[in-house]
Amino acid sequence: MSAPRIEVRLDRLDYNARTLVDRLASRGVAVTGIVKATLGTPEVARVMQRAGVAAIGDSRIENIERLRAAGVTGPMTLIRSPMPSQANRVVASADLSLNTEVEVLDRLSQAAVEQGRPHGVVLMVELGDLREGILPSDLPTVARHALGLPGIVLRGIGTNLACQSGVAPDDRNMTELSDLVESLQSSLGITIDLVSGGNSANLAWLLGGGEVGRVNDLRLGESILLGREPLDRTVIEGLRTDVFTIVAEVIESKDKPTLPWGDVHQGAFGAVAGMADRGVRARVIVALGRQDVDPEGLTPPAGMAIIGSSSDHLLLDPGTAHLSTGDEVAFQLDYSALLRAMTSPFVDQVMLDPVGAGVGPTQAGTGSNRT
Ligand SMILES: *Cc1c(COP(=O)(O)O)cnc(C)c1O
């Protein structure tokens, strides 16, 4: 098999998705499965759909188009505010989009009428994280505007926290969202059926017994894909953290001094910190670099350490392992590394372990297997 490659264990993905769908269902909340970190990979979307997510979401219309082209049916949500220039494509491929701007709603309406295809919208409300969102005081005006637009169906409201400023979802901001639903319903005489409370950062609040109020949907990416919540990156109880591994090949393995010699300046990516003289040690290069992955987000097998990285090289201290050229080393990835690897043209994607093999929670030590 070629390297570098990212291996996706579909049965573990299924396990995570099912577990979260079930846990949220017990609180009356549905899941929109977010596939943006996988570049809208159809196999990933299909596993999530079979696991019971209510819809698939992605931040890029290109990914949603890719899913449609691969024959993935079912509801799809564009979770980034549409670019006005892409309104036609958004209406053609997505059923729903998250919105904050009247001008964009107007463009979507025009496209929906032209295509004879109604488009659902969720209005995103700013509740303090200061990324996308309509200020709560402006929400009634924008909602009224949306209701008057032909081809547009106002499906609900939502919010997104913890992405720009790290504001955690809690009873206070979630109750504010529910209160906004109630006041919109009574002032406009409408029923709001979708209340999209946030992303994986909402899980601690929700599963910790938070006031669910009117929230009935969460948009979950990282928690399904990596088994972690994004506020502190702690493992969500029982979930698998080893759905994805990236495998790279050794291209040099030698014993070398630990200190460089010569007139030392910056490396290709800035000053090199923390070099200590530890004598002559094994030093391994794997063919993996910043064009493939975010090296800061990699976890090497137990006993090995990452010494450094540049565009195309990752330097490893192999510890007590003996690595030869041609050997493969498998790494765990964090969200940033996953995103970069899935969007790199140099990294192959391999789907393994079809659903149904019977997966349990993460076992100790699974993060450190060398293949
Ligand atoms: C990326 C994103 C999500 C998913 O976030 P995770 O932390 O991966 O669950 C949800 N909503 C919006 C608007 C996003 O941009």
Coordinates of N, CA and C and ligand atoms in Angstrom, one line a residue, residues 32-37 58-59 78-81 98 124 131-132 159-163 196 198-203 218-225 228-231 233 335, ligand 1:
T32 N -26.7 16.2 13.7 CA -26.3 16.5 12.4 C -24.8 16.1 12.3
G33 N -24.5 15.1 11.5 CA -23.1 14.6 11.5 C -22.3 15.5 10.5
I34 N -21.2 16.1 11.1 CA -20.4 17.1 10.3 C -19.2 16.3 9.7
V35 N -19.0 16.4 8.4 CA -18.0 15.6 7.8 C -16.9 16.5 7.2
K36 N -16.8 17.8 7.6 CA -15.9 18.7 6.9 C -14.4 18.3 7.1
A37 N -14.1 17.7 8.3 CA -12.7 17.4 8.6 C -12.3 16.2 7.7
D58 N -21.7 20.0 6.2 CA -20.3 20.4 5.8 C -20.3 21.9 5.6
S59 N -19.1 22.4 5.8 CA -18.9 23.9 5.7 C -18.7 24.3 4.3
L78 N -25.5 23.0 4.7 CA -24.3 23.8 4.6 C -24.1 24.6 5.9
I79 N -23.1 24.3 6.7 CA -23.0 24.9 8.0 C -22.2 26.2 8.1
R80 N -21.6 26.6 7.0 CA -21.0 28.0 6.9 C -21.9 28.8 6.1
S81 N -22.0 30.1 6.5 CA -22.9 31.0 5.8 C -22.5 31.0 4.3
L98 N -27.1 27.5 7.1 CA -27.0 28.3 8.3 C -26.7 29.7 7.8
M124 N -28.6 31.9 12.4 CA -27.6 31.8 13.5 C -27.5 33.0 14.3
R131 N -18.1 34.7 16.5 CA -17.9 34.3 15.1 C -19.2 34.6 14.3
E132 N -19.8 33.7 13.6 CA -21.0 34.0 12.9 C -22.2 34.2 13.8
T159 N -27.0 28.4 17.0 CA -25.9 29.2 17.5 C -24.6 28.3 17.4
N160 N -23.5 29.0 17.4 CA -22.2 28.3 17.4 C -21.3 28.9 18.4
L161 N -20.8 28.2 19.4 CA -19.9 28.7 20.4 C -18.6 27.9 20.4
A162 N -17.6 28.4 21.2 CA -16.4 27.6 21.4 C -15.5 27.5 20.2
C163 N -15.8 28.2 19.1 CA -14.9 28.1 17.9 C -13.9 29.3 17.8
S196 N -30.8 24.4 16.6 CA -29.4 23.8 16.5 C -28.5 24.4 17.5
G198 N -25.5 23.8 18.8 CA -24.0 24.0 18.7 C -23.3 22.8 18.2
N199 N -22.1 22.6 18.6 CA -21.2 21.6 18.1 C -20.7 20.7 19.2
S200 N -19.6 20.0 18.9 CA -19.1 19.0 19.9 C -18.8 19.6 21.3
A201 N -18.6 20.9 21.3 CA -18.3 21.6 22.6 C -19.5 21.7 23.4
N202 N -20.7 21.3 22.9 CA -22.0 21.3 23.7 C -22.2 20.1 24.5
L203 N -21.3 19.1 24.2 CA -21.6 17.7 24.8 C -21.5 17.7 26.3
L218 N -27.8 19.0 17.6 CA -26.4 19.4 17.7 C -25.7 19.0 16.4
R219 N -24.7 19.8 16.0 CA -23.9 19.5 14.8 C -22.6 18.9 15.3
L220 N -22.4 17.6 15.1 CA -21.2 17.0 15.7 C -20.2 16.5 14.7
G221 N -19.0 17.0 14.8 CA -17.9 16.5 13.9 C -16.8 15.8 14.8
E222 N -16.0 16.6 15.5 CA -14.9 16.1 16.2 C -15.2 14.9 17.1
S223 N -16.3 15.1 17.8 CA -16.7 14.0 18.8 C -16.9 12.7 18.2
I224 N -17.6 12.7 17.0 CA -17.8 11.4 16.3 C -16.5 10.9 15.7
L225 N -15.7 11.8 15.1 CA -14.5 11.4 14.3 C -13.4 11.0 15.2
R228 N -13.4 12.9 21.0 CA -13.0 13.9 22.0 C -13.9 15.1 21.9
E229 N -14.0 15.8 23.0 CA -14.7 17.1 23.0 C -13.7 18.2 22.8
P230 N -14.1 19.3 22.1 CA -13.1 20.3 21.7 C -12.7 21.3 22.8
L231 N -13.4 21.4 23.9 CA -13.1 22.4 24.9 C -11.8 22.2 25.6
R233 N -10.3 18.9 24.9 CA -9.8 17.7 24.2 C -9.8 16.5 25.1
Y335 N -7.4 17.0 15.7 CA -8.3 17.6 14.7 C -7.6 18.3 13.6
Ligands
LIG1 C1 -17.1 22.8 12.4 C2 -18.5 23.2 12.8 C3 -19.3 22.3 13.6 C4 -18.7 21.0 14.1 O1 -17.8 21.2 15.1 P1 -17.1 20.0 15.9 O2 -16.4 20.7 17.1 O3 -16.2 19.3 15.0 O4 -18.3 19.1 16.4 C5 -20.5 22.7 13.9 N1 -21.1 23.8 13.5 C6 -20.4 24.7 12.8 C7 -21.0 26.0 12.4 C8 -19.1 24.4 12.4 O5 -18.4 25.3 11.7

